mmCIF file of C-alpha atoms (C1' of nucleotides) in Angstrom:
data_model
loop_
_atom_site.group_PDB
_atom_site.id
_atom_site.type_symbol
_atom_site.label_atom_id
_atom_site.label_comp_id
_atom_site.label_asym_id
_atom_site.label_seq_id
_atom_site.Cartn_x
_atom_site.Cartn_y
_atom_site.Cartn_z
ATOM 1 C CA MET A 1456 1.699 -0.153 4.310
ATOM 2 C CA LEU A 1457 0.587 -3.903 3.975
ATOM 3 C CA ILE A 1458 -1.751 -3.873 7.094
ATOM 4 C CA SER A 1459 -4.293 -1.055 7.266
ATOM 5 C CA THR A 1460 -6.731 -0.261 10.136
ATOM 6 C CA LYS A 1461 -8.908 -3.107 8.761
ATOM 7 C CA GLY A 1462 -6.331 -5.632 9.884
ATOM 8 C CA ASP A 1463 -5.482 -3.776 13.116
ATOM 9 C CA TYR A 1464 -9.057 -3.070 14.087
ATOM 10 C CA GLY A 1465 -10.316 -6.544 13.213
ATOM 11 C CA VAL A 1466 -7.556 -8.193 15.311
ATOM 12 C CA ARG A 1467 -8.369 -5.897 18.142
ATOM 13 C CA ALA A 1468 -12.032 -7.076 17.956
ATOM 14 C CA LEU A 1469 -11.087 -10.684 17.947
ATOM 15 C CA ILE A 1470 -8.809 -10.217 20.997
ATOM 16 C CA ASP A 1471 -11.731 -8.577 22.792
ATOM 17 C CA LEU A 1472 -14.023 -11.255 21.992
ATOM 18 C CA ALA A 1473 -11.452 -14.003 23.081
ATOM 19 C CA LYS A 1474 -11.039 -12.041 26.426
ATOM 20 C CA HIS A 1475 -14.691 -12.190 26.995
ATOM 21 C CA GLU A 1476 -15.318 -15.674 25.950
ATOM 22 C CA GLY A 1477 -17.967 -17.690 27.734
ATOM 23 C CA GLU A 1478 -19.552 -14.536 28.935
ATOM 24 C CA GLY A 1479 -22.241 -14.669 26.291
ATOM 25 C CA PRO A 1480 -22.514 -12.418 23.243
ATOM 26 C CA VAL A 1481 -20.385 -9.255 23.187
ATOM 27 C CA GLN A 1482 -21.926 -6.164 21.676
ATOM 28 C CA ARG A 1483 -20.568 -4.161 18.980
ATOM 29 C CA ALA A 1484 -20.748 -0.858 21.025
ATOM 30 C CA ASP A 1485 -18.681 -2.409 23.801
ATOM 31 C CA ILE A 1486 -15.936 -3.674 21.567
ATOM 32 C CA ALA A 1487 -15.824 -0.269 19.857
ATOM 33 C CA ARG A 1488 -15.510 1.514 23.054
ATOM 34 C CA ARG A 1489 -12.980 -0.910 24.673
ATOM 35 C CA ARG A 1490 -10.867 -0.976 21.555
ATOM 36 C CA GLN A 1491 -11.081 2.551 20.501
ATOM 37 C CA VAL A 1492 -12.490 1.644 16.957
ATOM 38 C CA PRO A 1493 -15.403 3.677 15.291
ATOM 39 C CA GLU A 1494 -18.381 1.589 15.899
ATOM 40 C CA SER A 1495 -19.937 2.049 12.246
ATOM 41 C CA TYR A 1496 -16.618 1.023 10.764
ATOM 42 C CA LEU A 1497 -16.232 -2.016 12.990
ATOM 43 C CA ASP A 1498 -19.635 -3.035 11.616
ATOM 44 C CA HIS A 1499 -17.888 -3.909 8.392
ATOM 45 C CA LEU A 1500 -15.062 -5.715 9.866
ATOM 46 C CA LEU A 1501 -17.348 -7.883 12.004
ATOM 47 C CA ALA A 1502 -19.394 -8.680 8.724
ATOM 48 C CA GLN A 1503 -16.246 -9.843 7.062
ATOM 49 C CA LEU A 1504 -14.948 -11.870 10.002
ATOM 50 C CA ARG A 1505 -18.578 -13.515 10.119
ATOM 51 C CA ARG A 1506 -18.592 -14.346 6.361
ATOM 52 C CA ASP A 1507 -15.187 -16.171 6.787
ATOM 53 C CA GLY A 1508 -16.336 -18.103 9.909
ATOM 54 C CA PHE A 1509 -14.261 -16.471 12.689
ATOM 55 C CA ILE A 1510 -17.272 -15.246 14.524
ATOM 56 C CA ARG A 1511 -21.076 -16.037 15.271
ATOM 57 C CA SER A 1512 -23.549 -13.150 15.786
ATOM 58 C CA THR A 1513 -27.043 -12.958 17.087
ATOM 59 C CA ARG A 1514 -29.630 -10.227 16.944
ATOM 60 C CA GLY A 1515 -32.082 -8.785 19.312
ATOM 61 C CA PRO A 1516 -31.620 -7.686 22.801
ATOM 62 C CA GLY A 1517 -28.832 -9.417 24.534
ATOM 63 C CA GLY A 1518 -27.375 -10.250 21.106
ATOM 64 C CA GLY A 1519 -23.860 -9.693 19.960
ATOM 65 C CA HIS A 1520 -20.810 -11.458 18.628
ATOM 66 C CA GLU A 1521 -18.873 -14.482 19.754
ATOM 67 C CA LEU A 1522 -15.853 -16.428 18.609
ATOM 68 C CA ALA A 1523 -16.928 -19.363 16.307
ATOM 69 C CA ARG A 1524 -13.718 -21.326 17.193
ATOM 70 C CA SER A 1525 -11.363 -21.591 20.038
ATOM 71 C CA PRO A 1526 -8.754 -18.754 20.214
ATOM 72 C CA ALA A 1527 -6.025 -21.430 19.901
ATOM 73 C CA ASP A 1528 -7.391 -22.513 16.567
ATOM 74 C CA VAL A 1529 -7.375 -19.131 14.897
ATOM 75 C CA ARG A 1530 -4.192 -18.167 13.091
ATOM 76 C CA LEU A 1531 -3.267 -14.583 12.712
ATOM 77 C CA LEU A 1532 -2.462 -15.189 9.063
ATOM 78 C CA ASP A 1533 -6.010 -16.281 8.351
ATOM 79 C CA VAL A 1534 -7.499 -13.416 10.068
ATOM 80 C CA LEU A 1535 -5.376 -10.880 8.377
ATOM 81 C CA GLU A 1536 -5.964 -12.425 4.926
ATOM 82 C CA SER A 1537 -9.672 -12.355 5.527
ATOM 83 C CA LEU A 1538 -9.720 -8.595 6.493
ATOM 84 C CA GLU A 1539 -6.862 -7.371 4.029
ATOM 85 C CA GLY A 1540 -6.961 -9.797 1.194
ATOM 86 C CA SER A 1541 -3.709 -11.179 -0.110
ATOM 87 C CA LEU A 1542 -0.827 -10.010 1.878
ATOM 88 C CA ALA A 1543 1.617 -10.366 -0.998
ATOM 89 C CA PRO A 1544 4.271 -7.625 -0.595
ATOM 90 C CA ILE A 1545 4.793 -7.166 -4.400
ATOM 91 C CA GLY A 1546 2.629 -7.985 -7.382
ATOM 92 C CA CYS A 1547 4.701 -10.565 -8.852
ATOM 93 C CA VAL A 1548 4.641 -12.943 -5.859
ATOM 94 C CA ALA A 1549 0.828 -12.959 -5.709
ATOM 95 C CA ASP A 1550 -0.486 -16.367 -4.765
ATOM 96 C CA VAL A 1551 -2.558 -16.832 -7.989
ATOM 97 C CA THR A 1552 -1.947 -20.087 -9.845
ATOM 98 C CA ASP A 1553 1.129 -18.863 -11.645
ATOM 99 C CA SER A 1554 0.045 -20.062 -14.978
ATOM 100 C CA GLY A 1555 1.025 -18.356 -18.235
ATOM 101 C CA GLN A 1556 2.801 -15.088 -17.581
ATOM 102 C CA GLU A 1557 6.083 -15.494 -15.795
ATOM 103 C CA SER A 1558 6.497 -12.292 -13.748
ATOM 104 C CA LEU A 1559 8.588 -9.537 -15.154
ATOM 105 C CA CYS A 1560 9.760 -8.443 -11.806
ATOM 106 C CA GLY A 1561 13.361 -9.172 -11.325
ATOM 107 C CA GLN A 1562 13.219 -9.051 -7.582
ATOM 108 C CA ARG A 1563 10.887 -11.924 -7.446
ATOM 109 C CA TRP A 1564 13.356 -14.497 -5.926
ATOM 110 C CA VAL A 1565 14.030 -11.996 -3.015
ATOM 111 C CA TRP A 1566 10.423 -11.242 -2.234
ATOM 112 C CA GLN A 1567 9.298 -14.803 -2.562
ATOM 113 C CA GLY A 1568 11.475 -15.820 0.416
ATOM 114 C CA ILE A 1569 10.450 -12.728 2.384
ATOM 115 C CA TYR A 1570 6.694 -13.600 1.708
ATOM 116 C CA GLU A 1571 7.104 -17.108 2.710
ATOM 117 C CA ASN A 1572 8.854 -16.095 6.027
ATOM 118 C CA MET A 1573 6.061 -13.721 6.724
ATOM 119 C CA ARG A 1574 3.338 -16.244 6.200
ATOM 120 C CA GLU A 1575 5.285 -18.725 8.297
ATOM 121 C CA ARG A 1576 5.439 -16.375 11.138
ATOM 122 C CA LEU A 1577 1.885 -15.229 10.876
ATOM 123 C CA SER A 1578 0.832 -18.839 10.585
ATOM 124 C CA GLY A 1579 2.539 -19.685 13.900
ATOM 125 C CA VAL A 1580 0.690 -17.017 15.910
ATOM 126 C CA THR A 1581 -2.807 -17.790 17.247
ATOM 127 C CA LEU A 1582 -5.449 -15.459 18.800
ATOM 128 C CA ALA A 1583 -4.770 -17.300 22.003
ATOM 129 C CA GLU A 1584 -1.175 -16.282 21.982
ATOM 130 C CA LEU A 1585 -2.021 -12.594 21.134
ATOM 131 C CA VAL A 1586 -4.413 -12.608 24.176
ATOM 132 C CA GLU A 1587 -1.738 -14.104 26.267
ATOM 133 C CA HIS A 1588 0.809 -11.442 25.141
ATOM 134 C CA GLU A 1589 -1.730 -8.727 25.805
ATOM 135 C CA ARG A 1590 -2.318 -10.107 29.388
ATOM 136 C CA ASP A 1591 1.407 -10.308 30.006
ATOM 137 C CA HIS A 1592 1.797 -6.624 29.023
ATOM 138 C CA GLU A 1593 -1.316 -5.484 30.813
ATOM 139 C CA ARG A 1594 -2.539 -4.033 27.646
ATOM 140 C CA ASP A 1595 -6.400 -4.258 28.101
ATOM 141 C CA ALA A 1596 -9.189 -1.944 27.376
ATOM 142 C CA ALA A 1597 -8.914 0.127 30.626
ATOM 143 C CA VAL A 1598 -5.191 0.333 30.176
ATOM 144 C CA ASN A 1599 -4.390 1.183 26.586
ATOM 145 C CA TYR A 1600 -7.430 1.846 24.639
ATOM 146 C CA SER A 1601 -9.523 4.070 26.759
ATOM 147 C CA ILE A 1602 -9.030 7.791 26.769
ATOM 148 C CA MET B 1120 0.975 -4.035 -1.615
ATOM 149 C CA LEU B 1121 4.148 -2.818 -0.072
ATOM 150 C CA ILE B 1122 6.010 -2.433 -3.306
ATOM 151 C CA SER B 1123 4.349 -0.468 -6.082
ATOM 152 C CA THR B 1124 5.347 0.217 -9.613
ATOM 153 C CA LYS B 1125 7.712 2.913 -8.364
ATOM 154 C CA GLY B 1126 9.812 0.375 -6.610
ATOM 155 C CA ASP B 1127 9.590 -2.159 -9.487
ATOM 156 C CA TYR B 1128 10.376 0.340 -12.309
ATOM 157 C CA GLY B 1129 12.980 2.160 -10.437
ATOM 158 C CA VAL B 1130 14.894 -1.198 -9.780
ATOM 159 C CA ARG B 1131 14.443 -2.043 -13.455
ATOM 160 C CA ALA B 1132 15.954 1.200 -14.441
ATOM 161 C CA LEU B 1133 18.942 0.521 -12.115
ATOM 162 C CA ILE B 1134 19.566 -2.786 -13.474
ATOM 163 C CA ASP B 1135 19.461 -1.437 -17.047
ATOM 164 C CA LEU B 1136 22.074 1.184 -16.025
ATOM 165 C CA ALA B 1137 24.164 -1.643 -14.398
ATOM 166 C CA LYS B 1138 24.147 -3.784 -17.533
ATOM 167 C CA HIS B 1139 25.206 -0.752 -19.598
ATOM 168 C CA GLU B 1140 28.006 0.409 -17.163
ATOM 169 C CA GLY B 1141 31.029 1.798 -18.956
ATOM 170 C CA GLU B 1142 29.272 2.614 -22.194
ATOM 171 C CA GLY B 1143 28.678 6.183 -21.292
ATOM 172 C CA PRO B 1144 25.410 7.819 -20.299
ATOM 173 C CA VAL B 1145 22.232 5.863 -20.984
ATOM 174 C CA GLN B 1146 19.243 7.645 -22.019
ATOM 175 C CA ARG B 1147 15.896 7.850 -20.395
ATOM 176 C CA ALA B 1148 14.191 6.815 -23.592
ATOM 177 C CA ASP B 1149 16.344 3.736 -23.981
ATOM 178 C CA ILE B 1150 15.652 2.580 -20.549
ATOM 179 C CA ALA B 1151 12.025 3.124 -20.862
ATOM 180 C CA ARG B 1152 11.816 1.176 -24.088
ATOM 181 C CA ARG B 1153 13.934 -1.721 -22.840
ATOM 182 C CA ARG B 1154 12.320 -2.013 -19.548
ATOM 183 C CA GLN B 1155 8.814 -1.368 -20.586
ATOM 184 C CA VAL B 1156 8.246 1.637 -18.305
ATOM 185 C CA PRO B 1157 6.401 4.808 -19.379
ATOM 186 C CA GLU B 1158 9.145 7.417 -20.231
ATOM 187 C CA SER B 1159 7.360 10.358 -18.485
ATOM 188 C CA TYR B 1160 6.878 8.406 -15.334
ATOM 189 C CA LEU B 1161 10.300 7.040 -15.392
ATOM 190 C CA ASP B 1162 11.417 10.693 -15.428
ATOM 191 C CA HIS B 1163 10.223 11.079 -11.619
ATOM 192 C CA LEU B 1164 11.906 7.860 -10.449
ATOM 193 C CA LEU B 1165 15.167 8.835 -11.973
ATOM 194 C CA ALA B 1166 14.880 12.223 -10.246
ATOM 195 C CA GLN B 1167 14.322 10.533 -6.913
ATOM 196 C CA LEU B 1168 17.278 8.087 -7.411
ATOM 197 C CA ARG B 1169 19.538 11.051 -8.390
ATOM 198 C CA ARG B 1170 18.451 12.930 -5.270
ATOM 199 C CA ASP B 1171 19.460 9.977 -3.134
ATOM 200 C CA GLY B 1172 22.820 9.572 -4.947
ATOM 201 C CA PHE B 1173 22.247 6.395 -6.789
ATOM 202 C CA ILE B 1174 22.845 7.836 -10.295
ATOM 203 C CA ARG B 1175 24.426 10.743 -11.925
ATOM 204 C CA SER B 1176 22.780 12.487 -14.947
ATOM 205 C CA THR B 1177 24.116 14.693 -17.781
ATOM 206 C CA ARG B 1178 22.077 16.941 -20.076
ATOM 207 C CA GLY B 1179 22.547 17.760 -23.655
ATOM 208 C CA PRO B 1180 23.187 15.577 -26.657
ATOM 209 C CA GLY B 1181 24.798 12.352 -25.748
ATOM 210 C CA GLY B 1182 23.686 12.881 -22.155
ATOM 211 C CA GLY B 1183 21.836 10.388 -20.050
ATOM 212 C CA HIS B 1184 22.204 8.572 -16.757
ATOM 213 C CA GLU B 1185 24.943 6.647 -15.122
ATOM 214 C CA LEU B 1186 25.270 4.770 -11.843
ATOM 215 C CA ALA B 1187 27.054 6.702 -9.150
ATOM 216 C CA ARG B 1188 28.421 3.837 -7.370
ATOM 217 C CA SER B 1189 29.489 0.250 -8.188
ATOM 218 C CA PRO B 1190 26.602 -2.033 -8.449
ATOM 219 C CA ALA B 1191 28.018 -4.238 -5.738
ATOM 220 C CA ASP B 1192 27.744 -1.343 -3.348
ATOM 221 C CA VAL B 1193 24.089 -0.763 -3.984
ATOM 222 C CA ARG B 1194 21.775 -2.462 -1.606
ATOM 223 C CA LEU B 1195 18.140 -3.292 -2.762
ATOM 224 C CA LEU B 1196 16.843 -2.183 0.635
ATOM 225 C CA ASP B 1197 18.271 1.322 0.137
ATOM 226 C CA VAL B 1198 16.865 1.615 -3.416
ATOM 227 C CA LEU B 1199 13.500 0.544 -2.421
ATOM 228 C CA GLU B 1200 13.361 2.850 0.584
ATOM 229 C CA SER B 1201 14.464 5.710 -1.519
ATOM 230 C CA LEU B 1202 11.524 4.986 -4.032
ATOM 231 C CA GLU B 1203 8.861 3.763 -1.715
ATOM 232 C CA GLY B 1204 9.632 5.495 1.487
ATOM 233 C CA SER B 1205 9.427 3.334 4.666
ATOM 234 C CA LEU B 1206 8.742 -0.285 4.097
ATOM 235 C CA ALA B 1207 7.118 -0.871 7.449
ATOM 236 C CA PRO B 1208 4.421 -3.414 6.874
ATOM 237 C CA ILE B 1209 2.233 -2.047 9.766
ATOM 238 C CA GLY B 1210 1.941 1.396 11.357
ATOM 239 C CA CYS B 1211 3.217 0.309 14.703
ATOM 240 C CA VAL B 1212 6.690 -0.900 13.569
ATOM 241 C CA ALA B 1213 7.518 2.509 11.827
ATOM 242 C CA ASP B 1214 11.062 3.323 12.200
ATOM 243 C CA VAL B 1215 10.421 6.811 13.684
ATOM 244 C CA THR B 1216 12.234 7.357 16.970
ATOM 245 C CA ASP B 1217 9.845 5.414 19.186
ATOM 246 C CA SER B 1218 9.549 8.318 21.630
ATOM 247 C CA GLY B 1219 6.491 8.727 23.591
ATOM 248 C CA GLN B 1220 3.558 6.654 22.380
ATOM 249 C CA GLU B 1221 4.025 3.042 22.720
ATOM 250 C CA SER B 1222 2.006 1.534 20.030
ATOM 251 C CA LEU B 1223 -1.533 0.331 20.538
ATOM 252 C CA CYS B 1224 -1.123 -2.521 18.084
ATOM 253 C CA GLY B 1225 -1.065 -5.861 19.764
ATOM 254 C CA GLN B 1226 0.536 -7.520 16.786
ATOM 255 C CA ARG B 1227 3.706 -5.474 17.107
ATOM 256 C CA TRP B 1228 5.934 -8.184 18.452
ATOM 257 C CA VAL B 1229 5.014 -10.337 15.580
ATOM 258 C CA TRP B 1230 5.548 -7.822 12.778
ATOM 259 C CA GLN B 1231 8.702 -6.363 14.372
ATOM 260 C CA GLY B 1232 10.343 -9.733 13.594
ATOM 261 C CA ILE B 1233 8.897 -9.889 10.096
ATOM 262 C CA TYR B 1234 9.957 -6.362 9.310
ATOM 263 C CA GLU B 1235 13.634 -7.323 10.631
ATOM 264 C CA ASN B 1236 13.793 -10.329 8.588
ATOM 265 C CA MET B 1237 12.601 -8.416 5.461
ATOM 266 C CA ARG B 1238 15.212 -5.675 5.916
ATOM 267 C CA GLU B 1239 17.970 -8.127 6.422
ATOM 268 C CA ARG B 1240 17.103 -9.993 3.270
ATOM 269 C CA LEU B 1241 16.717 -6.760 1.278
ATOM 270 C CA SER B 1242 20.168 -5.575 2.821
ATOM 271 C CA GLY B 1243 21.807 -8.679 1.603
ATOM 272 C CA VAL B 1244 20.959 -8.191 -1.999
ATOM 273 C CA THR B 1245 22.882 -5.861 -4.166
ATOM 274 C CA LEU B 1246 22.242 -4.461 -7.598
ATOM 275 C CA ALA B 1247 25.234 -6.627 -8.746
ATOM 276 C CA GLU B 1248 23.356 -9.784 -7.694
ATOM 277 C CA LEU B 1249 20.129 -8.756 -9.309
ATOM 278 C CA VAL B 1250 22.017 -8.188 -12.630
ATOM 279 C CA GLU B 1251 23.795 -11.540 -12.158
ATOM 280 C CA HIS B 1252 20.325 -13.158 -11.600
ATOM 281 C CA GLU B 1253 18.949 -11.662 -14.578
ATOM 282 C CA ARG B 1254 21.694 -12.713 -16.701
ATOM 283 C CA ASP B 1255 21.515 -16.346 -15.457
ATOM 284 C CA HIS B 1256 17.804 -16.271 -16.402
ATOM 285 C CA GLU B 1257 18.309 -14.578 -19.644
ATOM 286 C CA ARG B 1258 15.943 -11.934 -18.679
ATOM 287 C CA ASP B 1259 16.979 -8.938 -20.649
ATOM 288 C CA ALA B 1260 15.296 -6.240 -22.619
ATOM 289 C CA ALA B 1261 15.091 -8.127 -25.797
ATOM 290 C CA VAL B 1262 13.844 -11.263 -24.047
ATOM 291 C CA ASN B 1263 11.282 -10.158 -21.539
ATOM 292 C CA TYR B 1264 10.434 -6.575 -21.466
ATOM 293 C CA SER B 1265 9.956 -5.842 -25.259
ATOM 294 C CA ILE B 1266 6.690 -6.641 -26.981
ATOM 295 C "C1'" DT C 724 25.425 32.037 -32.724
ATOM 296 C "C1'" DG C 725 21.864 28.940 -33.464
ATOM 297 C "C1'" DT C 726 19.698 24.649 -32.963
ATOM 298 C "C1'" DA C 727 18.749 20.077 -31.779
ATOM 299 C "C1'" DT C 728 19.102 16.959 -27.925
ATOM 300 C "C1'" DT C 729 18.742 15.705 -23.591
ATOM 301 C "C1'" DC C 730 17.588 16.309 -18.729
ATOM 302 C "C1'" DC C 731 14.763 18.992 -15.051
ATOM 303 C "C1'" DC C 732 10.823 20.382 -12.511
ATOM 304 C "C1'" DG C 733 6.156 21.422 -11.256
ATOM 305 C "C1'" DA C 734 1.298 21.385 -12.253
ATOM 306 C "C1'" DC C 735 -2.318 18.540 -13.463
ATOM 307 C "C1'" DT C 736 -5.572 14.427 -13.612
ATOM 308 C "C1'" DA C 737 -8.239 10.040 -13.564
ATOM 309 C "C1'" DA C 738 -8.785 6.007 -10.958
ATOM 310 C "C1'" DA C 739 -8.313 3.417 -6.926
ATOM 311 C "C1'" DT C 740 -8.207 2.865 -2.003
ATOM 312 C "C1'" DC C 741 -8.990 4.254 2.892
ATOM 313 C "C1'" DA C 742 -11.633 5.201 6.570
ATOM 314 C "C1'" DC C 743 -15.183 6.110 7.605
ATOM 315 C "C1'" DT C 744 -20.848 7.679 8.094
ATOM 316 C "C1'" DC C 745 -25.605 7.078 7.407
ATOM 317 C "C1'" DG C 746 -30.103 5.191 6.921
ATOM 318 C "C1'" DA C 747 -33.146 1.628 5.982
ATOM 319 C "C1'" DC C 748 -34.164 -3.082 7.249
ATOM 320 C "C1'" DA C 749 -34.197 -7.701 9.668
ATOM 321 C "C1'" DT C 750 -34.433 -10.209 14.027
ATOM 322 C "C1'" DT C 751 -35.428 -11.270 18.628
ATOM 323 C "C1'" DG C 752 -36.424 -10.809 23.772
ATOM 324 C "C1'" DT C 753 -39.705 -8.870 26.971
ATOM 325 C "C1'" DA D 300 -45.877 -3.652 20.332
ATOM 326 C "C1'" DC D 301 -41.553 -2.115 21.047
ATOM 327 C "C1'" DA D 302 -36.907 -1.464 22.091
ATOM 328 C "C1'" DA D 303 -32.439 -3.476 21.425
ATOM 329 C "C1'" DT D 304 -29.526 -5.298 18.648
ATOM 330 C "C1'" DG D 305 -27.172 -7.025 14.239
ATOM 331 C "C1'" DT D 306 -27.224 -6.598 8.613
ATOM 332 C "C1'" DC D 307 -26.429 -4.398 4.401
ATOM 333 C "C1'" DG D 308 -25.498 -1.314 0.815
ATOM 334 C "C1'" DA D 309 -24.865 3.506 -0.661
ATOM 335 C "C1'" DG D 310 -22.211 7.569 -0.127
ATOM 336 C "C1'" DT D 311 -18.223 10.606 0.959
ATOM 337 C "C1'" DG D 312 -13.971 13.207 1.555
ATOM 338 C "C1'" DA D 313 -8.966 12.539 1.871
ATOM 339 C "C1'" DT D 314 -4.919 10.341 0.169
ATOM 340 C "C1'" DT D 315 -2.315 7.597 -2.958
ATOM 341 C "C1'" DT D 316 -1.145 5.735 -7.405
ATOM 342 C "C1'" DA D 317 0.317 6.116 -11.869
ATOM 343 C "C1'" DG D 318 0.714 8.395 -14.881
ATOM 344 C "C1'" DT D 319 0.721 13.010 -18.587
ATOM 345 C "C1'" DC D 320 2.032 17.506 -20.072
ATOM 346 C "C1'" DG D 321 4.532 21.703 -21.019
ATOM 347 C "C1'" DG D 322 7.955 24.826 -20.264
ATOM 348 C "C1'" DG D 323 12.592 25.665 -19.067
ATOM 349 C "C1'" DA D 324 17.816 24.800 -18.496
ATOM 350 C "C1'" DA D 325 22.075 22.736 -19.870
ATOM 351 C "C1'" DT D 326 25.115 21.224 -23.524
ATOM 352 C "C1'" DA D 327 27.219 19.479 -27.842
ATOM 353 C "C1'" DC D 328 27.952 20.688 -32.228
ATOM 354 C "C1'" DA D 329 27.760 23.094 -36.899
#
DNA sequence: TGTATTCCCGACTAAATCACTCGACATTGT
DNA sequence: ACAATGTCGAGTGATTTAGTCGGGAATACA
């Protein structure tokens, strides 16, 4: 599995922030409840998203988390790579500077194309589109993530 | 990482068998040496490939392993799914009969397309083509996998 | 029949990763 | 001062990865 709960939960959190944009900071506990993510785990994901500049956080009463950029400027690819690390499906297509060792993996040429296609598709999707899609399908907190 | 050493080593083994087709059974020790795979680990991979009908094995002196079908009839997709299980990149596109629970994952529509593209590409590549490619690039035992 | 060769199979293990929990601490509004 | 919030790092149980190991079964051959 290329994408674990890290990527899934993290994207859920960003979608939640996007849907509540302009309403001031959103609290971790609210995101956790609405998106059905364990709060103490969400903590780590928000920390990572903050380190990579996707969100801004403020402490104290009334604090919480906000998007640092417009949802239309946030690419799914970047979010997932922030949360999951490299999305390379097989070792021999890793995005390291391919200096020195030519890969031993004979399937490289096949996977290279798959990887590029994947990155292209994920680059083409923004947080704004994910929100739009969720709205179209009436998937929101109350509908899908609550008990 | 979607593909682990299981998939990598297993494909290497099949390529080796394909290159020695018609020369009688190929021994595990020879595959292991030529393809730089731990022999005791290769054991498990060959067992899996046999269970799924990719190879035939014979015991005793002069025994070994042979392809059960023509290399042109073996799709990379099938080999990898045999060795790795489902290649679904994210839980919500799993190929289970999607009865009941509609997935909660909002990225599903994106990943569905990526998954389909991946499976199409992997379906289009046969063992024969992998061998051909290796021959073109002079990647054989003596060239790449030995010390 | 005996023996060497080869595959077959299941048990075991060390290390890494996943999916969390927990507690101590920092910051801030009232 | 104090309560509400986020921040950070350590710890944990379950699962997966990448193997090893040893005993057993089948077979060719002398």
